[in-house]
GROMACS .gro file of C-alpha atoms in nm:
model
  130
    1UNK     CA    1   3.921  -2.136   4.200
    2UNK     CA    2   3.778  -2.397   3.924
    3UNK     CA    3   3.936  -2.672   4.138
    4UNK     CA    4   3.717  -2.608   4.420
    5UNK     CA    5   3.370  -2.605   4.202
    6UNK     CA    6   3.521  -2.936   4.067
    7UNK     CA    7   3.551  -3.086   4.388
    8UNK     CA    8   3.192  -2.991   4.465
    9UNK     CA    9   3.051  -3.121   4.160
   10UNK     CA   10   3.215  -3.467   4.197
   11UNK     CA   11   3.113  -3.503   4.555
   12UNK     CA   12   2.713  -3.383   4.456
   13UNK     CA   13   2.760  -3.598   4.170
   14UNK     CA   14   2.873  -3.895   4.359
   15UNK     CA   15   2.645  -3.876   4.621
   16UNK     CA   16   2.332  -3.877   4.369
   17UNK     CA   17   2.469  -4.181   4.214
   18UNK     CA   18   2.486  -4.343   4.512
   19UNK     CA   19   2.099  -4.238   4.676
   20UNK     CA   20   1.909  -4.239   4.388
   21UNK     CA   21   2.054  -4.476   4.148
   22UNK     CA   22   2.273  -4.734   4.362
   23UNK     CA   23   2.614  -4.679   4.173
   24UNK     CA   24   2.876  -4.763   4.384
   25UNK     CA   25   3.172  -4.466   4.469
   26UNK     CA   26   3.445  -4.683   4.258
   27UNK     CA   27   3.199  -4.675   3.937
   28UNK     CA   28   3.059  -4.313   3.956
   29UNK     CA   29   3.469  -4.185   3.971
   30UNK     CA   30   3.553  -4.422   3.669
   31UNK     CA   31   3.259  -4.290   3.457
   32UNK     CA   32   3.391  -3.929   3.574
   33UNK     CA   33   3.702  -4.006   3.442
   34UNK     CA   34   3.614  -4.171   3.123
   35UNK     CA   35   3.388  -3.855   3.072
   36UNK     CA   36   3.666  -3.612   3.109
   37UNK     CA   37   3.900  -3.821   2.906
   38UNK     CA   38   3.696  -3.872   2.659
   39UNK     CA   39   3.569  -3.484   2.639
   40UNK     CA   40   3.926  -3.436   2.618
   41UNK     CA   41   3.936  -3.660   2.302
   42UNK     CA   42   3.637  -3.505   2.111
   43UNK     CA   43   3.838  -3.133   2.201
   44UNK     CA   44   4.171  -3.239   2.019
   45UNK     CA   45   3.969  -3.438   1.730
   46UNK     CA   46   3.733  -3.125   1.697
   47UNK     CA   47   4.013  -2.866   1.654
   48UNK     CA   48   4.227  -3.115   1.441
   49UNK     CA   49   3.934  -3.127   1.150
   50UNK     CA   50   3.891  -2.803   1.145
   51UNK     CA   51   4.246  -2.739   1.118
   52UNK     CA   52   4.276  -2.961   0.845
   53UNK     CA   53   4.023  -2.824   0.682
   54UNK     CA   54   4.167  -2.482   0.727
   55UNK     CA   55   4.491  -2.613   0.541
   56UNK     CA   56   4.282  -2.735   0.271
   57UNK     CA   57   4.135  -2.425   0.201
   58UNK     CA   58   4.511  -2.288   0.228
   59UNK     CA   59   4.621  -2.532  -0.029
   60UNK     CA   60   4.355  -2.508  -0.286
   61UNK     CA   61   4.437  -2.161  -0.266
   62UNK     CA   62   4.801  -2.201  -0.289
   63UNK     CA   63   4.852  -2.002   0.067
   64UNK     CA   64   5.170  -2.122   0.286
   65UNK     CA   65   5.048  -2.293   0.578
   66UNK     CA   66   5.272  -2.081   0.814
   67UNK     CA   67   5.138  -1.771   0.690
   68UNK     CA   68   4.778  -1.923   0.726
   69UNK     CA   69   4.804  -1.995   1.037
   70UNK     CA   70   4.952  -1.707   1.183
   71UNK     CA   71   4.713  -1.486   0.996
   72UNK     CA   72   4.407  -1.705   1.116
   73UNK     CA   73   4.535  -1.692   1.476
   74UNK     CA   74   4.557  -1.314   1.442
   75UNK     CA   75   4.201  -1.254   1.324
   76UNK     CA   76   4.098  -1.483   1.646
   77UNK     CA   77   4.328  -1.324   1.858
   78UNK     CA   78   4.151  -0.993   1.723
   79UNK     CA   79   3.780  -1.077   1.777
   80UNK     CA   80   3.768  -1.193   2.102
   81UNK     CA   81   4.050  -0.934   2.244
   82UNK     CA   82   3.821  -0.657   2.076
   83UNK     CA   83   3.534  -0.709   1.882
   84UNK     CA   84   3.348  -0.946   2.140
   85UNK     CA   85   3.388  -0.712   2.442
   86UNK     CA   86   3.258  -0.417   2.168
   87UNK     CA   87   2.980  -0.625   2.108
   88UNK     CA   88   2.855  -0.718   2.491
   89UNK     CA   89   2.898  -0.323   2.519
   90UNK     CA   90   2.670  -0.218   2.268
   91UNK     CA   91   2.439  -0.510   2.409
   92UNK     CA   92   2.490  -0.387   2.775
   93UNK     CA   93   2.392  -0.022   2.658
   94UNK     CA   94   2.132  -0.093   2.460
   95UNK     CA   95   1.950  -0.337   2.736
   96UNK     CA   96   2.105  -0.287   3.051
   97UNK     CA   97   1.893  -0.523   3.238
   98UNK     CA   98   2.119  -0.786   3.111
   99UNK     CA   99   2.327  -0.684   3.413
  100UNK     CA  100   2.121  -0.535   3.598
  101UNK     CA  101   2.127  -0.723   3.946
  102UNK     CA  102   1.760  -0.632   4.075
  103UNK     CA  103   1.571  -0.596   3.787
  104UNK     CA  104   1.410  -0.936   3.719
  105UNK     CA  105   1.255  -0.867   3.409
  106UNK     CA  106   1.301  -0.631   3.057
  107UNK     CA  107   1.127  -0.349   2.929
  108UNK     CA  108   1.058  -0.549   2.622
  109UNK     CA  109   0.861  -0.806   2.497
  110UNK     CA  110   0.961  -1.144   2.429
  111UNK     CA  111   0.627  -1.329   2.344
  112UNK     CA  112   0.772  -1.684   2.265
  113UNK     CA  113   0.981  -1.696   2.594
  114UNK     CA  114   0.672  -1.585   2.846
  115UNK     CA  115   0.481  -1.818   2.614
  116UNK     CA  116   0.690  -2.087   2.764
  117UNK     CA  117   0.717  -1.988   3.073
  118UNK     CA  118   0.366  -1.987   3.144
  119UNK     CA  119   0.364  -2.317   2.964
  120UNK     CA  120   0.618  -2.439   3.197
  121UNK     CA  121   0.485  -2.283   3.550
  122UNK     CA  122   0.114  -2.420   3.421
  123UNK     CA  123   0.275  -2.796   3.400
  124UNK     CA  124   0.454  -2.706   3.762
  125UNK     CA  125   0.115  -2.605   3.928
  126UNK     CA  126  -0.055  -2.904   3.782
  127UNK     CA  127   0.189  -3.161   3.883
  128UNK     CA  128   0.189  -2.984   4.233
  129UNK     CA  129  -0.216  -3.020   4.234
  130UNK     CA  130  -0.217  -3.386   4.166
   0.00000   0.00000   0.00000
């Protein structure tokens, strides 16, 4: 299913690099690639600091690592198995126009964010008027 969106993003992606900025097809797939790889990279050296740091902790508190990180996989297992889907419940209860399909807009106020979007539909209509 993902490999399909994937495909379609690459193709969009090449094909804007080619109309509107001249990049040929051979340099748009090499930046692809050195974006993925690289994403890939930043993934493994995010998780390894903050398992390291997790050990620290461990040590400084004189904790075995295997029991650390069995418990700490537990408690993450735990949230987003249960506690996450609780949570989008409540949420979903509370304002069901989260997920509501035909209902464009809440039954509450958000000031800031219709703030903005008039800001944002009042730059629109004035570039449009130009």
């Amino acid at each position: 299913m993902w490999a399909t969106g994937l495909m379609v993003a690459i193709v969009i992606t090449v094909v804007i690099m080619e109309l509107w900025l001249s990049i040929s097809l051979l340099e748009t797939i090499l930046a692809l690639v050195l974006a993925f790889s690289l994403s890939l990279v930043m993934i493994q050296a995010t998780g390894a600091t903050t398992l390291m740091g997790e050990f620290r902790v461990g040590y400084l508190l004189q904790t075995p690592a295997q029991l650390q990180y069995h418990i700490t996989q537990l408690i993450g297992t735990l949230f987003a198995t249960i506690i996450a889907p609780a949570i989008f419940k409540i949420f979903t209860t509370a304002y069901p126009y989260i997920i509501a399909e035909g209902e464009k807009s809440s039954s509450t106020k958000a000031d800031a964010a219709q703030a903005r979007r008039c800001e944002i539909s009042g730059q629109v209509e004035n570039k449009l008027s130009e």
